[in-house]
Amino acid sequence: MFTLLLLDCVDRFKGERSISAVYHLLTGKRSAQTLQDAHMYKLSHYFGVYKSLDRNDFRNFIIQLRDQGYIAGNDEVASLTRNGKELFHKENSVERLKEFNGINYNRMTHLCIQRLKLFVQTVTNIEAGNHTFIAINDNKEIQGWVRKLYYKNKSDLKLCLNRLYQELYTFLKGLEELEATIFVERFTGSSSVGLSKEQISRRYNLTFHDVEIKTELINHKLISFIIKNKQHVPLLAEFIEDLTNYLFMTESAEKSYQLLSQGHSVEEIAKIRHLKVNTIHDHLVEIAYIDNEYDLSKFISNEGVEQIKTCITNLKTRKLKVIKEDLQNRYSFFQIRLVLAIHPPDVKEKQENGQ
């Protein structure tokens, strides 16, 4: 599965971004460039799905794919070979990759799973009469959240456990058998200790990379299940209740977004924040990717939007310099980036060499 995920990223970048851009995407680097790449190349569902990926491991895996004849290129840029495209499209895992939702579930997933695991450990131990156990998570914020939910259900833990079992069972029925097994075996209870990812890898003959990716995919499926069925799984819904109203952007862009919402101009925001106007432009492009109702009229006319959209469609590229030159420099890089953000092109791009 990890191989297919990498092939998909390389293919969508079309040689217009470096191999490092793939690494930053998967590890969820909170930079304006990575977030914009994720949206522009329709890879936002992969954002942050493998935060623990080691850079050397990533580099070695790319070399391995090159040696196997699946990708071509150098350390800077790469593209899929015919063999790479054939491998990607013949595998059954391709459809499952679409179930990732990294940009939306990035923050939510980790907190939900950590809360759930600690809550299961806590209530199963206490219900079994064991009040002295070593918590599997020492994060004070997560412990505090679990403590509140425990006291809320303290009067009838058996009922609480039964409800949680039924809600999780409904979720697990919708997974493949191996996915359900991996999910369950990662939990620690009163009489069992959850398996590590290394143990899962050995037990089911999976690469460590595939275990990481499969685990994250299962977690995303859980979040999606809860959101779609929150009325039917009220206990599980509590684990993400305070996490859903969250716009994912860099901290700096968020500050500019707040000032923009208060009616400040770009120049005023730059002055207030002691930043360059170009930096605020970066923030506005980042905001545009997230806010679908973003009003472009302050920065570019409707005629300009249409001209840029037509140019992108005709050239079949997202390269800013190429687009700007074709439009005879009538529009700035900032304006072109805004249009790309609000109206992402749905075109099959030509294979191009270089940046």
Short mmCIF file of C-alpha atoms in Angstrom, two decimals:
data_model
loop_
_atom_site.label_atom_id
_atom_site.label_comp_id
_atom_site.label_asym_id
_atom_site.label_seq_id
_atom_site.Cartn_x
_atom_site.Cartn_y
_atom_site.Cartn_z
CA MET A 1 0.00 0.00 0.00
CA PHE A 2 2.86 2.41 0.78
CA THR A 3 4.31 1.76 -2.68
CA LEU A 4 1.02 2.67 -4.34
CA LEU A 5 0.66 5.80 -2.22
CA LEU A 6 4.11 7.01 -3.30
CA LEU A 7 3.45 6.21 -6.95
CA ASP A 8 0.22 8.20 -6.77
CA CYS A 9 2.00 11.22 -5.27
CA VAL A 10 4.80 11.14 -7.85
CA ASP A 11 2.32 10.79 -10.69
CA ARG A 12 0.13 13.71 -9.56
CA PHE A 13 3.08 16.06 -9.07
CA LYS A 14 4.01 15.48 -12.74
CA GLY A 15 7.63 16.47 -12.19
CA GLU A 16 6.53 19.98 -11.16
CA ARG A 17 7.55 19.47 -7.54
CA SER A 18 10.61 17.85 -6.02
CA ILE A 19 10.72 14.44 -4.39
CA SER A 20 11.10 16.29 -1.09
CA ALA A 21 7.62 17.75 -1.64
CA VAL A 22 6.22 14.20 -1.41
CA TYR A 23 8.01 13.69 1.91
CA HIS A 24 6.73 16.99 3.31
CA LEU A 25 3.20 16.10 2.21
CA LEU A 26 3.16 12.68 3.88
CA THR A 27 4.72 13.95 7.11
CA GLY A 28 2.30 16.88 7.24
CA LYS A 29 4.76 19.76 7.19
CA ARG A 30 2.84 22.84 8.29
CA SER A 31 4.18 25.21 5.68
CA ALA A 32 2.24 27.33 3.21
CA GLN A 33 4.01 25.63 0.27
CA THR A 34 3.15 22.09 1.40
CA LEU A 35 -0.48 22.97 2.10
CA GLN A 36 -0.80 24.66 -1.27
CA ASP A 37 0.82 21.68 -3.02
CA ALA A 38 -1.62 19.36 -1.29
CA HIS A 39 -4.61 21.30 -2.58
CA MET A 40 -3.28 22.25 -6.01
CA TYR A 41 -2.32 18.71 -6.99
CA LYS A 42 -5.37 17.13 -5.37
CA LEU A 43 -3.32 15.28 -2.78
CA SER A 44 -4.85 16.83 0.34
CA HIS A 45 -6.22 13.43 1.42
CA TYR A 46 -2.60 12.26 1.94
CA PHE A 47 -1.54 15.25 4.02
CA GLY A 48 0.12 14.04 7.24
CA VAL A 49 -0.82 10.37 6.87
CA TYR A 50 2.71 9.23 7.79
CA LYS A 51 4.08 11.74 10.30
CA SER A 52 6.76 9.38 11.67
CA LEU A 53 8.31 8.65 8.26
CA ASP A 54 12.09 8.89 8.51
CA ARG A 55 13.70 10.95 5.75
CA ASN A 56 16.44 8.39 5.06
CA ASP A 57 13.88 5.57 4.91
CA PHE A 58 11.86 7.64 2.47
CA ARG A 59 14.90 8.38 0.30
CA ASN A 60 15.91 4.71 0.25
CA PHE A 61 12.38 3.66 -0.73
CA ILE A 62 12.40 6.13 -3.64
CA ILE A 63 15.74 4.69 -4.79
CA GLN A 64 14.24 1.20 -4.54
CA LEU A 65 11.27 2.22 -6.71
CA ARG A 66 13.69 3.70 -9.24
CA ASP A 67 15.81 0.53 -9.28
CA GLN A 68 12.67 -1.56 -9.78
CA GLY A 69 11.79 0.52 -12.83
CA TYR A 70 8.61 2.06 -11.41
CA ILE A 71 9.79 5.68 -11.42
CA ALA A 72 12.30 7.64 -13.49
CA GLY A 73 14.20 10.82 -12.71
CA ASN A 74 16.77 12.05 -10.24
CA ASP A 75 16.97 13.14 -6.62
CA GLU A 76 15.10 16.34 -7.43
CA VAL A 77 12.17 15.30 -9.61
CA ALA A 78 10.60 12.03 -10.72
CA SER A 79 7.82 10.66 -12.89
CA LEU A 80 6.11 7.29 -13.26
CA THR A 81 7.36 4.87 -15.89
CA ARG A 82 5.01 2.67 -17.90
CA ASN A 83 5.69 -0.15 -15.41
CA GLY A 84 4.87 2.19 -12.54
CA LYS A 85 1.55 3.20 -14.09
CA GLU A 86 0.66 -0.44 -14.78
CA LEU A 87 1.45 -1.46 -11.20
CA PHE A 88 -0.59 1.39 -9.76
CA HIS A 89 -3.69 0.74 -11.82
CA LYS A 90 -3.77 -3.04 -11.50
CA GLU A 91 -3.63 -3.16 -7.70
CA ASN A 92 -6.86 -3.50 -5.72
CA SER A 93 -5.63 -1.06 -3.07
CA VAL A 94 -6.07 1.98 -5.33
CA GLU A 95 -9.71 2.54 -4.34
CA ARG A 96 -8.86 2.24 -0.66
CA LEU A 97 -6.34 5.07 -0.94
CA LYS A 98 -9.24 7.40 -1.71
CA GLU A 99 -10.58 6.81 1.80
CA PHE A 100 -7.78 8.85 3.36
CA ASN A 101 -8.81 12.33 4.48
CA GLY A 102 -5.58 13.75 5.82
CA ILE A 103 -6.19 17.46 5.48
CA ASN A 104 -9.48 17.27 7.40
CA TYR A 105 -8.70 14.49 9.86
CA ASN A 106 -5.03 15.33 10.47
CA ARG A 107 -5.43 16.75 13.96
CA MET A 108 -8.61 14.89 14.84
CA THR A 109 -7.31 11.37 14.22
CA HIS A 110 -4.45 11.36 16.70
CA LEU A 111 -6.45 12.84 19.56
CA CYS A 112 -9.49 10.63 18.95
CA ILE A 113 -7.48 7.40 18.88
CA GLN A 114 -5.36 8.32 21.92
CA ARG A 115 -8.47 9.25 23.90
CA LEU A 116 -10.24 6.05 22.85
CA LYS A 117 -7.33 3.77 23.73
CA LEU A 118 -6.82 5.32 27.15
CA PHE A 119 -10.55 5.30 27.88
CA VAL A 120 -10.81 1.58 27.00
CA GLN A 121 -7.83 0.79 29.21
CA THR A 122 -9.26 2.86 32.07
CA VAL A 123 -12.83 1.55 32.15
CA THR A 124 -11.91 -2.11 31.52
CA ASN A 125 -9.40 -2.06 34.39
CA ILE A 126 -11.69 -0.28 36.83
CA GLU A 127 -14.64 -2.49 35.90
CA ALA A 128 -12.38 -5.50 36.56
CA GLY A 129 -11.56 -4.12 40.04
CA ASN A 130 -8.04 -2.98 39.16
CA HIS A 131 -7.63 0.64 40.22
CA THR A 132 -3.82 0.71 40.05
CA PHE A 133 -2.58 0.37 36.49
CA ILE A 134 0.05 2.18 34.44
CA ALA A 135 -1.67 4.43 31.91
CA ILE A 136 -0.62 3.81 28.31
CA ASN A 137 -0.63 7.56 27.68
CA ASP A 138 1.00 10.14 29.94
CA ASN A 139 -0.28 13.18 28.07
CA LYS A 140 -1.98 15.32 30.73
CA GLU A 141 -4.49 16.84 28.33
CA ILE A 142 -5.63 13.43 27.08
CA GLN A 143 -5.70 12.03 30.62
CA GLY A 144 -7.84 14.98 31.74
CA TRP A 145 -10.28 14.47 28.88
CA VAL A 146 -10.60 10.73 29.64
CA ARG A 147 -11.07 11.45 33.34
CA LYS A 148 -14.05 13.70 32.58
CA LEU A 149 -15.70 11.09 30.38
CA TYR A 150 -15.04 8.41 32.99
CA TYR A 151 -16.74 10.41 35.76
CA LYS A 152 -19.64 11.14 33.42
CA ASN A 153 -20.21 7.37 33.06
CA LYS A 154 -18.94 6.24 36.46
CA SER A 155 -22.36 5.33 37.84
CA ASP A 156 -22.77 2.47 35.32
CA LEU A 157 -19.48 1.46 33.72
CA LYS A 158 -20.89 -1.87 32.59
CA LEU A 159 -23.55 -0.09 30.53
CA CYS A 160 -20.93 2.30 29.18
CA LEU A 161 -18.68 -0.59 28.11
CA ASN A 162 -21.56 -2.36 26.45
CA ARG A 163 -22.53 0.75 24.50
CA LEU A 164 -18.93 1.28 23.40
CA TYR A 165 -18.64 -2.37 22.37
CA GLN A 166 -21.81 -2.19 20.28
CA GLU A 167 -20.78 1.05 18.57
CA LEU A 168 -17.28 -0.22 17.77
CA TYR A 169 -18.65 -3.56 16.61
CA THR A 170 -20.87 -1.74 14.10
CA PHE A 171 -17.79 0.10 12.82
CA LEU A 172 -15.64 -3.04 12.62
CA LYS A 173 -18.28 -4.91 10.60
CA GLY A 174 -17.63 -2.47 7.76
CA LEU A 175 -13.88 -3.18 7.64
CA GLU A 176 -11.95 -5.92 5.94
CA GLU A 177 -11.04 -8.75 8.31
CA LEU A 178 -7.35 -7.82 8.54
CA GLU A 179 -8.17 -4.16 9.14
CA ALA A 180 -10.58 -5.05 11.95
CA THR A 181 -8.00 -7.38 13.50
CA ILE A 182 -5.25 -4.78 13.41
CA PHE A 183 -7.56 -2.18 14.97
CA VAL A 184 -8.59 -4.44 17.86
CA GLU A 185 -5.13 -5.83 18.58
CA ARG A 186 -3.72 -2.34 19.11
CA PHE A 187 -5.89 -1.83 22.23
CA THR A 188 -4.81 -2.51 25.81
CA GLY A 189 -7.46 -3.79 28.23
CA SER A 190 -7.61 -5.19 31.73
CA SER A 191 -6.21 -8.60 30.69
CA SER A 192 -4.37 -7.88 27.44
CA VAL A 193 -1.68 -5.57 26.14
CA GLY A 194 -2.01 -3.94 22.75
CA LEU A 195 0.45 -5.00 20.07
CA SER A 196 3.05 -2.57 18.78
CA LYS A 197 3.26 -1.79 15.09
CA GLU A 198 6.45 -3.85 14.90
CA GLN A 199 4.58 -6.85 16.35
CA ILE A 200 1.70 -6.34 13.90
CA SER A 201 4.24 -6.22 11.06
CA ARG A 202 5.80 -9.56 12.06
CA ARG A 203 2.54 -11.31 12.88
CA TYR A 204 0.86 -10.52 9.54
CA ASN A 205 3.94 -10.41 7.32
CA LEU A 206 3.50 -6.76 6.43
CA THR A 207 6.19 -4.15 5.87
CA PHE A 208 6.45 -1.60 8.63
CA HIS A 209 5.54 1.13 6.14
CA ASP A 210 2.36 -0.73 5.18
CA VAL A 211 1.40 -1.16 8.84
CA GLU A 212 1.77 2.59 9.38
CA ILE A 213 -0.33 3.40 6.32
CA LYS A 214 -2.99 0.75 7.04
CA THR A 215 -3.29 1.89 10.65
CA GLU A 216 -3.78 5.51 9.62
CA LEU A 217 -6.32 4.50 6.98
CA ILE A 218 -8.32 2.53 9.57
CA ASN A 219 -8.25 5.55 11.88
CA HIS A 220 -9.54 7.80 9.10
CA LYS A 221 -12.31 5.30 8.42
CA LEU A 222 -13.27 5.47 12.10
CA ILE A 223 -13.49 9.27 12.04
CA SER A 224 -15.56 9.15 8.86
CA PHE A 225 -17.85 6.50 10.39
CA ILE A 226 -18.42 8.58 13.53
CA ILE A 227 -19.17 11.77 11.59
CA LYS A 228 -21.65 10.02 9.28
CA ASN A 229 -23.36 8.07 12.09
CA LYS A 230 -23.01 10.34 15.12
CA GLN A 231 -26.69 10.03 16.04
CA HIS A 232 -26.36 6.24 16.18
CA VAL A 233 -22.98 6.17 17.95
CA PRO A 234 -23.37 8.89 20.61
CA LEU A 235 -20.58 7.59 22.84
CA LEU A 236 -18.01 7.47 20.05
CA ALA A 237 -19.20 10.89 18.89
CA GLU A 238 -18.05 12.35 22.20
CA PHE A 239 -14.44 11.50 21.30
CA ILE A 240 -14.42 14.02 18.44
CA GLU A 241 -17.13 16.45 19.53
CA ASP A 242 -14.67 19.26 20.30
CA LEU A 243 -12.42 18.53 17.31
CA THR A 244 -14.65 18.95 14.26
CA ASN A 245 -14.84 22.75 13.87
CA TYR A 246 -11.24 23.20 12.82
CA LEU A 247 -9.82 24.95 9.74
CA PHE A 248 -6.40 23.51 9.01
CA MET A 249 -3.90 26.20 8.10
CA THR A 250 -0.56 27.46 9.33
CA GLU A 251 -0.61 29.47 12.54
CA SER A 252 0.58 32.60 10.75
CA ALA A 253 -2.09 32.33 8.05
CA GLU A 254 -4.73 31.89 10.75
CA LYS A 255 -3.72 35.20 12.33
CA SER A 256 -3.97 36.95 8.96
CA TYR A 257 -7.33 35.25 8.38
CA GLN A 258 -8.68 36.71 11.62
CA LEU A 259 -7.57 40.21 10.63
CA LEU A 260 -8.99 39.79 7.13
CA SER A 261 -12.33 38.75 8.68
CA GLN A 262 -12.28 42.00 10.66
CA GLY A 263 -12.15 43.98 7.42
CA HIS A 264 -8.46 44.89 7.27
CA SER A 265 -6.77 45.30 3.88
CA VAL A 266 -3.66 43.38 2.81
CA GLU A 267 -1.47 46.42 3.42
CA GLU A 268 -2.99 47.00 6.86
CA ILE A 269 -2.46 43.36 7.84
CA ALA A 270 1.16 43.54 6.72
CA LYS A 271 1.68 46.68 8.79
CA ILE A 272 -0.07 45.30 11.87
CA ARG A 273 1.88 42.03 11.73
CA HIS A 274 5.21 43.59 10.65
CA LEU A 275 5.35 41.31 7.61
CA LYS A 276 5.92 41.83 3.89
CA VAL A 277 2.90 42.18 1.61
CA ASN A 278 4.08 39.09 -0.32
CA THR A 279 3.90 37.08 2.91
CA ILE A 280 0.28 38.16 3.42
CA HIS A 281 -0.38 37.15 -0.20
CA ASP A 282 0.92 33.67 0.69
CA HIS A 283 -1.53 33.57 3.58
CA LEU A 284 -4.44 34.65 1.36
CA VAL A 285 -3.70 31.88 -1.12
CA GLU A 286 -3.59 29.38 1.74
CA ILE A 287 -6.92 30.69 3.05
CA ALA A 288 -8.43 30.48 -0.44
CA TYR A 289 -7.75 26.75 -0.59
CA ILE A 290 -9.67 26.25 2.64
CA ASP A 291 -12.51 28.79 2.32
CA ASN A 292 -14.64 27.79 -0.68
CA GLU A 293 -16.64 31.03 -0.40
CA TYR A 294 -13.53 33.16 -0.73
CA ASP A 295 -14.26 36.42 -2.63
CA LEU A 296 -11.66 37.06 -5.34
CA SER A 297 -13.18 40.34 -6.54
CA LYS A 298 -10.93 42.42 -4.26
CA PHE A 299 -7.85 41.11 -6.02
CA ILE A 300 -8.83 40.21 -9.59
CA SER A 301 -11.72 40.90 -11.98
CA ASN A 302 -14.11 38.22 -13.23
CA GLU A 303 -12.61 38.69 -16.70
CA GLY A 304 -9.17 38.02 -15.27
CA VAL A 305 -10.37 34.87 -13.52
CA GLU A 306 -11.82 33.52 -16.76
CA GLN A 307 -8.70 34.34 -18.77
CA ILE A 308 -6.46 32.57 -16.27
CA LYS A 309 -8.78 29.54 -16.12
CA THR A 310 -8.82 29.29 -19.92
CA CYS A 311 -5.04 29.58 -20.09
CA ILE A 312 -4.55 26.81 -17.52
CA THR A 313 -6.94 24.52 -19.40
CA ASN A 314 -5.28 25.17 -22.76
CA LEU A 315 -1.71 24.80 -21.50
CA LYS A 316 -2.54 21.83 -19.26
CA THR A 317 -0.10 22.95 -16.60
CA ARG A 318 -0.01 24.54 -13.16
CA LYS A 319 3.44 26.10 -13.64
CA LEU A 320 3.08 29.73 -12.63
CA LYS A 321 5.84 31.09 -14.85
CA VAL A 322 4.47 29.37 -17.95
CA ILE A 323 0.95 30.64 -17.27
CA LYS A 324 2.14 34.19 -16.52
CA GLU A 325 4.21 34.42 -19.70
CA ASP A 326 1.41 33.03 -21.87
CA LEU A 327 -0.87 35.75 -20.49
CA GLN A 328 1.81 38.32 -21.42
CA ASN A 329 2.43 39.18 -17.77
CA ARG A 330 -0.97 40.88 -17.41
CA TYR A 331 -1.53 39.12 -14.09
CA SER A 332 0.71 38.67 -11.07
CA PHE A 333 1.84 35.36 -9.63
CA PHE A 334 -0.41 36.12 -6.66
CA GLN A 335 -3.50 36.48 -8.86
CA ILE A 336 -2.72 33.28 -10.75
CA ARG A 337 -2.24 31.38 -7.49
CA LEU A 338 -5.57 32.66 -6.18
CA VAL A 339 -7.39 31.41 -9.27
CA LEU A 340 -5.65 28.03 -9.00
CA ALA A 341 -6.80 27.84 -5.38
CA ILE A 342 -10.46 28.69 -5.97
CA HIS A 343 -10.79 26.98 -9.35
CA PRO A 344 -8.40 24.00 -9.33
CA PRO A 345 -7.91 22.71 -12.89
CA ASP A 346 -9.39 19.32 -13.67
CA VAL A 347 -7.12 18.49 -16.58
CA LYS A 348 -4.72 15.72 -17.57
CA GLU A 349 -1.40 17.47 -17.60
CA LYS A 350 1.34 17.03 -20.17
CA GLN A 351 4.58 15.44 -19.05
CA GLU A 352 7.07 18.27 -18.78
CA ASN A 353 10.71 18.37 -17.87
CA GLY A 354 12.14 20.76 -15.32
CA GLN A 355 10.54 23.22 -12.95
#
